[in-house]
Coordinates of C-alpha atoms and ligand atoms in Angstrom, one line a residue:
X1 CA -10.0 0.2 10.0
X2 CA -12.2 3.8 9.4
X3 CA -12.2 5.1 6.0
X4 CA -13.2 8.8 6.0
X5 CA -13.5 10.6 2.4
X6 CA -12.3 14.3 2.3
X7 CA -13.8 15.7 -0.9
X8 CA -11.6 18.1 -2.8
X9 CA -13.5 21.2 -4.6
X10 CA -12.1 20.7 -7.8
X11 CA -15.1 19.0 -10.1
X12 CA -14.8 19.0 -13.6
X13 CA -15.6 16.7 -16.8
X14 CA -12.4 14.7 -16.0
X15 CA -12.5 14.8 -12.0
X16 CA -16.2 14.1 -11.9
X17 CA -17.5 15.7 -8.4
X18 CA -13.8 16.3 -7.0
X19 CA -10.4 14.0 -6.3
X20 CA -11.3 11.9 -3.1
X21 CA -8.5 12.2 -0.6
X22 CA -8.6 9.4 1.8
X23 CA -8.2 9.3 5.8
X24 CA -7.5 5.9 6.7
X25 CA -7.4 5.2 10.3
X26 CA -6.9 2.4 13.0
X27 CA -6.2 2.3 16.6
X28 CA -5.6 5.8 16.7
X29 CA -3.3 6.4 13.9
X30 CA -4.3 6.9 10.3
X31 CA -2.7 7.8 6.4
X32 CA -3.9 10.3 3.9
X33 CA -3.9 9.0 0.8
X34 CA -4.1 11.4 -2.3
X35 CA -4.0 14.6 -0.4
X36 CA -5.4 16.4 -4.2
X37 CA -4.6 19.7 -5.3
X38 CA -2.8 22.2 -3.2
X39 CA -6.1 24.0 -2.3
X40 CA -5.9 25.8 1.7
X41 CA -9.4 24.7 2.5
X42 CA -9.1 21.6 1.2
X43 CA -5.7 20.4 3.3
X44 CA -7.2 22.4 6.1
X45 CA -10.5 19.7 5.6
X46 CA -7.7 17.2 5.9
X47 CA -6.4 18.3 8.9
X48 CA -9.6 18.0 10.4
X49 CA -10.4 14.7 9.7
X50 CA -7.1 13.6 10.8
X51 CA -8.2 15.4 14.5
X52 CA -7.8 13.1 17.4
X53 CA -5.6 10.6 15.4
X54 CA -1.6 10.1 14.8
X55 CA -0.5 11.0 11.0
X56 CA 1.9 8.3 10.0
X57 CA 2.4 8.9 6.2
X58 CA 0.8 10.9 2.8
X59 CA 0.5 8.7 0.4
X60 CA 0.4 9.5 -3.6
X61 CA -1.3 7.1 -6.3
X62 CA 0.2 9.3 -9.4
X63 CA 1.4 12.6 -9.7
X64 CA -1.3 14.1 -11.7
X65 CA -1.8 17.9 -10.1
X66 CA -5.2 16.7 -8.8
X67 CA -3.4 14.5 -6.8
X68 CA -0.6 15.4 -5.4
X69 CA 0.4 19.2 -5.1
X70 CA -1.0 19.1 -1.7
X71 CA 1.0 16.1 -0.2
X72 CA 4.4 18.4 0.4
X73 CA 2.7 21.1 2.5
X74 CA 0.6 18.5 4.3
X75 CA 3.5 15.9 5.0
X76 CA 5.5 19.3 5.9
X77 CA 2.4 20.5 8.7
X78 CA 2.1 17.1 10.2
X79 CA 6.0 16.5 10.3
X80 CA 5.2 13.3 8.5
X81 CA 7.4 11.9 5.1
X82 CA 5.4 11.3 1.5
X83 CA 5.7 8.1 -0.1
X84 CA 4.8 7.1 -3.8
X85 CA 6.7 5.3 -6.4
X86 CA 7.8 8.0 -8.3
X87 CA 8.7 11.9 -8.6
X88 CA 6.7 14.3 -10.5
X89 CA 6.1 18.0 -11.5
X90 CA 5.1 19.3 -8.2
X91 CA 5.9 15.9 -6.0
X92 CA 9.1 14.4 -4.6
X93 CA 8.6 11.5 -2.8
X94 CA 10.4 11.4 0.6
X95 CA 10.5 7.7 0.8
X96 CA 9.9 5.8 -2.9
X97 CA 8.1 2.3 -2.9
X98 CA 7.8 -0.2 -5.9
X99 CA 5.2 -3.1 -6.3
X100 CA 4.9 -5.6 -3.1
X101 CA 6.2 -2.9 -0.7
X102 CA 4.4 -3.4 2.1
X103 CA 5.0 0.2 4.6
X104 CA 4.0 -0.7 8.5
X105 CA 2.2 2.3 9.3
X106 CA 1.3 2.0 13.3
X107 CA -1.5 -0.6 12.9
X108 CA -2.1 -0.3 9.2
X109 CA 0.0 -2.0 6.9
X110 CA 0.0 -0.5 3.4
X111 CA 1.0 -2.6 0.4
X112 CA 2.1 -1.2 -3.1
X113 CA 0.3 -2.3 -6.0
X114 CA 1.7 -1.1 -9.3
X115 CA -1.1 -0.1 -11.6
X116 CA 0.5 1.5 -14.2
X117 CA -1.7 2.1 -17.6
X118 CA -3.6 5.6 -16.6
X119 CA 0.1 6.7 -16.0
X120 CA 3.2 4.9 -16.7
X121 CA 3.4 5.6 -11.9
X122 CA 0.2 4.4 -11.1
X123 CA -0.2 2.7 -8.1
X124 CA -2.6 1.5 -5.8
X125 CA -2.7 0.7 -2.3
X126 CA -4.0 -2.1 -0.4
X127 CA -4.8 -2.1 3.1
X128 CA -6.3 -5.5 4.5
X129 CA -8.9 -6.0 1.5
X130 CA -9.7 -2.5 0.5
X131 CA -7.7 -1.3 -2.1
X132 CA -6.8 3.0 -2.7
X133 CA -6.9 2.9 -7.2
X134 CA -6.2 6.8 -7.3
X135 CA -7.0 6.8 -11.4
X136 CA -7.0 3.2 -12.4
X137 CA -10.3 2.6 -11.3
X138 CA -12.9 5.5 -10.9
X139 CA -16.3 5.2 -9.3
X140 CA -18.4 6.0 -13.1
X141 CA -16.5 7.8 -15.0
X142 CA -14.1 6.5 -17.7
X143 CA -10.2 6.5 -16.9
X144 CA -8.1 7.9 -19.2
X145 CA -5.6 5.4 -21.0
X146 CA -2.0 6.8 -21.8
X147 CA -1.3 2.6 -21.8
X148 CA -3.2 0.3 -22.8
X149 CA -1.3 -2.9 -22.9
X150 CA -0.1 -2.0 -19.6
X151 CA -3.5 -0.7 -18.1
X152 CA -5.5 -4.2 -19.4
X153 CA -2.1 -5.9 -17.5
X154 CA -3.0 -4.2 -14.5
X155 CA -6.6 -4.7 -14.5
X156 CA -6.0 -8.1 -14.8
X157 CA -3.2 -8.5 -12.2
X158 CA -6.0 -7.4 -9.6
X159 CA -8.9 -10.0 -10.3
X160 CA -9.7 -12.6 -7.9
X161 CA -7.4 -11.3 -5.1
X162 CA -10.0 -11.0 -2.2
X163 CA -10.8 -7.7 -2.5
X164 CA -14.2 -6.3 -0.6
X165 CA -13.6 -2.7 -1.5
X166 CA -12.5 0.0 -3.6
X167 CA -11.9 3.2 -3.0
X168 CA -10.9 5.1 -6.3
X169 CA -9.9 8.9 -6.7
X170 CA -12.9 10.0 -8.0
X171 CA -16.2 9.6 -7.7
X172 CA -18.5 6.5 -5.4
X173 CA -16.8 3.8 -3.4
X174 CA -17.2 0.1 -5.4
X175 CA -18.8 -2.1 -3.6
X176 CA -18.1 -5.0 -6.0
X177 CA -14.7 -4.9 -6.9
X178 CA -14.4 -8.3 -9.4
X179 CA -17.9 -7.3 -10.9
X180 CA -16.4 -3.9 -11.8
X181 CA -13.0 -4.6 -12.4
X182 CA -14.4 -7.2 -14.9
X183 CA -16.9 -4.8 -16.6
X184 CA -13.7 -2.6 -17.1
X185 CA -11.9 -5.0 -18.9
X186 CA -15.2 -6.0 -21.5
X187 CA -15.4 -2.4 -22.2
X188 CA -12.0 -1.8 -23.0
X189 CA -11.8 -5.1 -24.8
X190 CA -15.5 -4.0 -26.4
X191 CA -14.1 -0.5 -28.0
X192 CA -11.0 -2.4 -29.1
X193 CA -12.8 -4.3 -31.3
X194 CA -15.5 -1.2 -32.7
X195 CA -11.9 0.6 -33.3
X196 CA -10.7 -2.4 -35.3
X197 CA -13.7 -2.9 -37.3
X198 CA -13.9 0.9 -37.6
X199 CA -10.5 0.9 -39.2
X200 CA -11.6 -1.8 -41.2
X201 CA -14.3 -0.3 -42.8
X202 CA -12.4 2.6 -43.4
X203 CA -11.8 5.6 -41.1
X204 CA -8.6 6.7 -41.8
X205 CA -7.1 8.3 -38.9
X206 CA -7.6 8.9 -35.4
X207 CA -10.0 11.7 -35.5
X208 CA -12.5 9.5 -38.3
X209 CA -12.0 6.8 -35.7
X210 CA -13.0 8.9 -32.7
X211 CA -16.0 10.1 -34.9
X212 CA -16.9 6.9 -36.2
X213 CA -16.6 4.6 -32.2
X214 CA -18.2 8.0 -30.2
X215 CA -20.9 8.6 -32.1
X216 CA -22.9 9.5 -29.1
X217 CA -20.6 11.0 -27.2
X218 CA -20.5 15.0 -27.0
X219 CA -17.8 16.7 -29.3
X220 CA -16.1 18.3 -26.4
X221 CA -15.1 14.7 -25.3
X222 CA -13.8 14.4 -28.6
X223 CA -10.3 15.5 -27.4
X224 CA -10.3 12.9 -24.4
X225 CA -11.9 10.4 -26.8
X226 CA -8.4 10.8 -29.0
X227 CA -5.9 10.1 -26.2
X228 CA -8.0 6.6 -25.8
X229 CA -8.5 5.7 -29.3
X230 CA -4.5 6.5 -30.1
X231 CA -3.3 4.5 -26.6
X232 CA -5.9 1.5 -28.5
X233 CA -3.9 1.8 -31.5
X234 CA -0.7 1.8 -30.2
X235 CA -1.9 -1.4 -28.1
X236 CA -3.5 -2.9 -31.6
X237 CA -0.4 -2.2 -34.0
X238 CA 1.8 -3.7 -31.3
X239 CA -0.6 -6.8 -31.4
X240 CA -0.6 -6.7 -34.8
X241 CA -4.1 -5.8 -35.5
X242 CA -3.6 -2.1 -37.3
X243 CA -1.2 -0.5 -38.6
X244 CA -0.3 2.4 -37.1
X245 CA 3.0 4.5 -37.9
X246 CA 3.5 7.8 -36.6
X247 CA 0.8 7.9 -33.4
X248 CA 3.1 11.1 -32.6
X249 CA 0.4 12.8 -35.2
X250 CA -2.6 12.9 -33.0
X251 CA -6.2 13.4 -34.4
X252 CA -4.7 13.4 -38.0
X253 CA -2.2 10.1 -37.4
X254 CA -3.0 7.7 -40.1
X255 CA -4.3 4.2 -39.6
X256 CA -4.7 1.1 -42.1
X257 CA -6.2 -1.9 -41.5
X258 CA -3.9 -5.0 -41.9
X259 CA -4.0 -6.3 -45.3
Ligands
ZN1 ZN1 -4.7 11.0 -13.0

């Protein structure tokens, strides 16, 4: 198995240096997986690291329009279907697979992984023991939660499973997947507790909570900060850690600690 990155030129504070389509390849066939946005220079790239090889399928992690506006035009061009688990704004699946699917691609045999927590689709793709996280797991920059019961689930659901290699949507390839998938799970498991103790001592609402956890985090990450600190309290009031009533109210939703 070859595993060729295409690139996409869309970098940005949430898509780090670009979304990372994938060419996977063996014995003279190969899948794209997360064909990105539907930029002409970027499927043409795609095109051209698919040169010399069969196109079997275009496979979609989430429907996020990084990810997936190109996969229709691309499947379209190579006369091949699209697969992912889901429909979305500007995807349709031609062929829908759920968790444990396992898709015989030529030589490659793709299995479904659902990773949901980022979005309630996520999925990942395993092939031998690489795995394809789209925006479950990125390579250094910090995913963003809509989930967060569901996202710890599917961090956990993916530990000590053999794998050697990750290749996410954005940013470097992980080299040590259990290391990293672990480190994930402190982190999250870390800022759950500042948020608790945060409440605790008294912020408020979600915008006193962002202030008080990211104090050293730039104020335009603020807004990004919020979606994770409100998918945390959702998780914690469902635990029964917080109280948390109307989430619905964004920065200004109220929080109380337990009494
Ligand atoms: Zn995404």
């Amino acid at each position: 198995m070859k595993v060729s990155r295409v690139l996409a030129p869309n970098p940005s504070v949430f898509t780090g240096p670009g979304t990372n389509t994938w060419v996977v390849s063996s014995e003279g066939q190969a899948v794209v997986i997360d064909p990105g946005p539907e930029i002409p220079d970027h499927i043409s790239a795609i095109r051209e690291a698919l040169d010399g090889f069969e196109p079997m399928a275009v496979f979609v992690t989430h429907t996020h329009p990084d990810h997936a506006p190109a996969a229709e035009p691309l499947a379209r061009a190579l006369g091949v279907p699209t697969i992912g688990s889901a429909p979305g704004p500007e995807f349709r699946p031609d062929r829908r697979i759920a968790h444990g699917d396992s898709v015989a691609c030529g030589e490659l045999v793709v299995v479904a992984v659902a990773t949901p927590g980022h979005t309630p689709d996520s999925t990942s793709y395993r092939i031998e023991d690489a795995l394809f996280t789209g925006d479950h797991i990125m390579g250094g920059s910090t995913v963003i939660v809509e989930d967060m019961s569901d996202y710890l689930a599917s961090l956990r659901v993916l530990l000590d499973t053999g794998l050697r290699v990750i290749y996410p949507g954005h940013g470097s390839v992980i080299e040590d997947p259990d290391a990293t998938i672990t480190e994930y799970l402190a982190h999250r498991l870390e800022r759950e507790a500042q948020i608790v103790a945060a409440v605790e001592k008294g912020a408020g609402t979600v915008g006193e909570v962002v202030e008080s956890v990211y104090v050293d985090v730039d104020a335009s990450l603020h807004g990004a900060a919020a979606l994770s600190v409100n998918a945390h309290l959702r998780k914690l009031a469902r635990d029964g850690a917080v109280r948390f009533p109307s989430p619905g109210d964004g920065w200004e939703a109220a929080v109380e600690p337990v009494a």
